[in-house]
mmCIF file of C-alpha atoms in Angstrom:
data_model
loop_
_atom_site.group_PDB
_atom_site.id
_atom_site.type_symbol
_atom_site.label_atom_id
_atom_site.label_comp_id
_atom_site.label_asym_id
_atom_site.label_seq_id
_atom_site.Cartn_x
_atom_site.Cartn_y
_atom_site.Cartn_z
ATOM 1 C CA UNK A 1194 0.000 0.000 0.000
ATOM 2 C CA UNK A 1195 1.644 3.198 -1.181
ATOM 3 C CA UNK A 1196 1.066 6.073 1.497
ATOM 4 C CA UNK A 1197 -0.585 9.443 0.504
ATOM 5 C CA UNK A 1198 2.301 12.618 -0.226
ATOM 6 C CA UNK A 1199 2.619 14.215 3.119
ATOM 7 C CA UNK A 1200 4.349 16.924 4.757
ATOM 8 C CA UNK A 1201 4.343 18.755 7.848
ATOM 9 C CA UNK A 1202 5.067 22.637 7.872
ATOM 10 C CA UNK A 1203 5.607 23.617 11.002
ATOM 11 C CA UNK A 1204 6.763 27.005 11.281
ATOM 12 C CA UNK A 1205 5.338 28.361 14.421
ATOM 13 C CA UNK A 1206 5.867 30.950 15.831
ATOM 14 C CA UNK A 1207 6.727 32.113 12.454
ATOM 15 C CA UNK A 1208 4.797 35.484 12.062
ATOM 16 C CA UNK A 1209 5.030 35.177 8.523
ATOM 17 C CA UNK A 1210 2.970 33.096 5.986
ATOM 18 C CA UNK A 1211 5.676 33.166 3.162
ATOM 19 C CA UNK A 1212 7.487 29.981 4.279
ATOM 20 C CA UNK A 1213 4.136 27.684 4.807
ATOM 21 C CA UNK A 1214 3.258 29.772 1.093
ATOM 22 C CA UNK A 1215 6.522 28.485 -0.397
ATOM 23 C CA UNK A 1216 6.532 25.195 0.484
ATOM 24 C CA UNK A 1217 2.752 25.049 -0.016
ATOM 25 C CA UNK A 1218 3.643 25.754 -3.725
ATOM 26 C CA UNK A 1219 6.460 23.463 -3.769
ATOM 27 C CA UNK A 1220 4.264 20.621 -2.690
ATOM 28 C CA UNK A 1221 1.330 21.282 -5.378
ATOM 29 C CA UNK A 1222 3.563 21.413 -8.372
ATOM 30 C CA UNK A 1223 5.123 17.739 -6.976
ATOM 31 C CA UNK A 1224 1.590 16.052 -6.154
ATOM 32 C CA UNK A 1225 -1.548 18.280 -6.952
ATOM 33 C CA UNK A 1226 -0.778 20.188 -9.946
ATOM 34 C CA UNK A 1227 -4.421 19.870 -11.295
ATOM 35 C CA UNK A 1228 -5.094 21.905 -7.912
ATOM 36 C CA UNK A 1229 -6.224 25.789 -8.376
ATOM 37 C CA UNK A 1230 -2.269 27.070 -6.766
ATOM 38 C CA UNK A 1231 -4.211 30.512 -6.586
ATOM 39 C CA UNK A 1232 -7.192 29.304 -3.986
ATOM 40 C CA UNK A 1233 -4.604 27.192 -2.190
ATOM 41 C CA UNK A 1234 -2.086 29.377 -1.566
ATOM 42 C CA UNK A 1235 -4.975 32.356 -0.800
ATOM 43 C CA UNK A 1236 -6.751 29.604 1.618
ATOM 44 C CA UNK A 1237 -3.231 28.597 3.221
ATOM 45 C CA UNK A 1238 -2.327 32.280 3.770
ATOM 46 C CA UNK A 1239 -5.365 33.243 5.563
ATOM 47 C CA UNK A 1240 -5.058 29.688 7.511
ATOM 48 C CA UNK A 1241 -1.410 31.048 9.024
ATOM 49 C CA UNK A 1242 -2.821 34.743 9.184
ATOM 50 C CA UNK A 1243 -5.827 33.805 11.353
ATOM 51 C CA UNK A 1244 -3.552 31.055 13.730
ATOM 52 C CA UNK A 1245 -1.100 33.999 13.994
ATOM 53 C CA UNK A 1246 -3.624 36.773 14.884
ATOM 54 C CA UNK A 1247 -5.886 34.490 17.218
ATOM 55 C CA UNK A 1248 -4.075 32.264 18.894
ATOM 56 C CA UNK A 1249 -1.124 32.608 21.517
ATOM 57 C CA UNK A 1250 0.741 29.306 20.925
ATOM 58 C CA UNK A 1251 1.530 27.178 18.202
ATOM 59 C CA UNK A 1252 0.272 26.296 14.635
ATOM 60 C CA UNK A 1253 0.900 23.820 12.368
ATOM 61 C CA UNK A 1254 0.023 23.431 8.677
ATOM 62 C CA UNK A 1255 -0.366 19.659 6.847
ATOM 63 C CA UNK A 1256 -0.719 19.207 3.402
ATOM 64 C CA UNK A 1257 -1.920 15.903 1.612
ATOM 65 C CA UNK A 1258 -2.438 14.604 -1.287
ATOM 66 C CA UNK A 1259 -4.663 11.871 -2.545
ATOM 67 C CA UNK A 1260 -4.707 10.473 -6.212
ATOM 68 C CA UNK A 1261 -7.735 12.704 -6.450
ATOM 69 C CA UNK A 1262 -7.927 15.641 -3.413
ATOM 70 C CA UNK A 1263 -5.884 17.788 -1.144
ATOM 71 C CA UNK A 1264 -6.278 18.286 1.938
ATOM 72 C CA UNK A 1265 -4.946 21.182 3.850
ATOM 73 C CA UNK A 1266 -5.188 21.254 7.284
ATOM 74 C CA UNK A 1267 -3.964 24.246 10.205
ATOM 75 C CA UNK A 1268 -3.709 22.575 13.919
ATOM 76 C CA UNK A 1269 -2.958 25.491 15.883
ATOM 77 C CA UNK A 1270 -3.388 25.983 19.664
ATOM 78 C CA UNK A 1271 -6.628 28.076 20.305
ATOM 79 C CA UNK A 1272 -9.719 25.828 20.775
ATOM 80 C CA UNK A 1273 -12.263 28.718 19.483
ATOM 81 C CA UNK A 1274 -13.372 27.724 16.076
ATOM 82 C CA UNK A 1275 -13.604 30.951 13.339
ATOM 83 C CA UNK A 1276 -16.452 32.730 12.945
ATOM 84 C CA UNK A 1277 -17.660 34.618 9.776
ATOM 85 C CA UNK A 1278 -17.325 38.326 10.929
ATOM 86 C CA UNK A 1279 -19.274 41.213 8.744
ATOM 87 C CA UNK A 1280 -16.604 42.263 6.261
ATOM 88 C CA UNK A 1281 -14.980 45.792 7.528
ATOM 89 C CA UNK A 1282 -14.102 48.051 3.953
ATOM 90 C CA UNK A 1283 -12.242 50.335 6.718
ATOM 91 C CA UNK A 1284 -9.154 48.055 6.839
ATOM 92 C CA UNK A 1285 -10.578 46.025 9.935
ATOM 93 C CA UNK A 1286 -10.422 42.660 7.818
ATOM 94 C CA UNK A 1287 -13.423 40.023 7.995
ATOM 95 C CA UNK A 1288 -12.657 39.068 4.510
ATOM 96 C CA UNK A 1289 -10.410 35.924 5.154
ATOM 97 C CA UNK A 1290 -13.276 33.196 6.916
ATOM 98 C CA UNK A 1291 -15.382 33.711 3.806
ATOM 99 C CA UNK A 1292 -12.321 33.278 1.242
ATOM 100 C CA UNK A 1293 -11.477 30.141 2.823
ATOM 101 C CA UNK A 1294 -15.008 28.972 2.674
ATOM 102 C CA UNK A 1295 -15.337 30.355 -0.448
ATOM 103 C CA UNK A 1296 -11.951 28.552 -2.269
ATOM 104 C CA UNK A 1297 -12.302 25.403 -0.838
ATOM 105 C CA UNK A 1298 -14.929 22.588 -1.910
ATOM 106 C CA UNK A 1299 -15.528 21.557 1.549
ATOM 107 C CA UNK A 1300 -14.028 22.696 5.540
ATOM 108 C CA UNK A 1301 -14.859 21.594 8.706
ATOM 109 C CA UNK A 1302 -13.548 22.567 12.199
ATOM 110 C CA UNK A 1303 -12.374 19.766 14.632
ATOM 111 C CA UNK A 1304 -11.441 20.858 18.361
ATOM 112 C CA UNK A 1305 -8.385 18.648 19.126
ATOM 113 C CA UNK A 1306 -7.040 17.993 22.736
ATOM 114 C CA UNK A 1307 -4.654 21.009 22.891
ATOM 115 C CA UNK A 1308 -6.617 22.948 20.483
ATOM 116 C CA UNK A 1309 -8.311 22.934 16.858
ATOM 117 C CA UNK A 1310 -7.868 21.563 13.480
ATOM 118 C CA UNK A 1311 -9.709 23.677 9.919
ATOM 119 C CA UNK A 1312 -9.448 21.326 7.280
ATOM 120 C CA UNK A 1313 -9.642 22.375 4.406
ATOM 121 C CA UNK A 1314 -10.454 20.057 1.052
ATOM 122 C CA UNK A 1315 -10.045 20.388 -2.606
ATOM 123 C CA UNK A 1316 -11.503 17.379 -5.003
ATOM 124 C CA UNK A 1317 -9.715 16.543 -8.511
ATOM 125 C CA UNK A 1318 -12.291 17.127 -11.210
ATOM 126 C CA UNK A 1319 -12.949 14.998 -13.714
ATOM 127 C CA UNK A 1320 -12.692 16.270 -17.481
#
């Protein structure tokens, strides 16, 4: 049985989403490249910008891949689940929940012992 691509970015406490972007990138062009790059990367960087801004402890991005999805999936250390806030045109933010519900096909929000997991999921489709 040949185990599903996996990897483990685990750059907290990392302020910065560029690294988790980069190798994010890396990973799609090596297992998903029939994944949208654009929603992943957009989904990923509000996934590292929302652990970073809510939570005091650590996060942790996984990415795999499946013959036919990805999964992406941010473990960080608050056990508060997002919330859709009203979108603030001012500059206070409320845009990123509904991108990431938006981009992806399908999320769900798991509290974990120390915390929570948002896993995100893309499916391959078929042409």
């Amino acid at each position: 049985m040949n185990a599903e691509p996996h990897v483990v970015i685990d750059h907290s406490p990392h302020r910065d989403g560029a690294v988790a972007r980069g190798a994010t990138a890396e990973f799609l062009l090596q297992h998903c490249p029939w994944a949208d790059l654009d929603a992943v990367l957009l989904v990923v960087s509000e996934l590292v910008a929302n652990a970073v801004r809510h939570t005091t402890g650590w996060w942790r991005l996984h990415l795999t891949a499946g013959q036919d999805t990805l999964v992406v999936e941010m473990d960080d250390s608050s056990p508060v689940p997002p919330v859709p806030r009203e979108p603030d045109f001012a500059g206070g933010g409320g845009f990123g929940w509904h991108m990431v519900l938006k981009l992806a096909e399908q999320v769900e929000v798991c509290p974990l012992p120390d915390g929570k997991r948002v896993q995100a999921t893309w499916l391959r489709q078929a042409h």
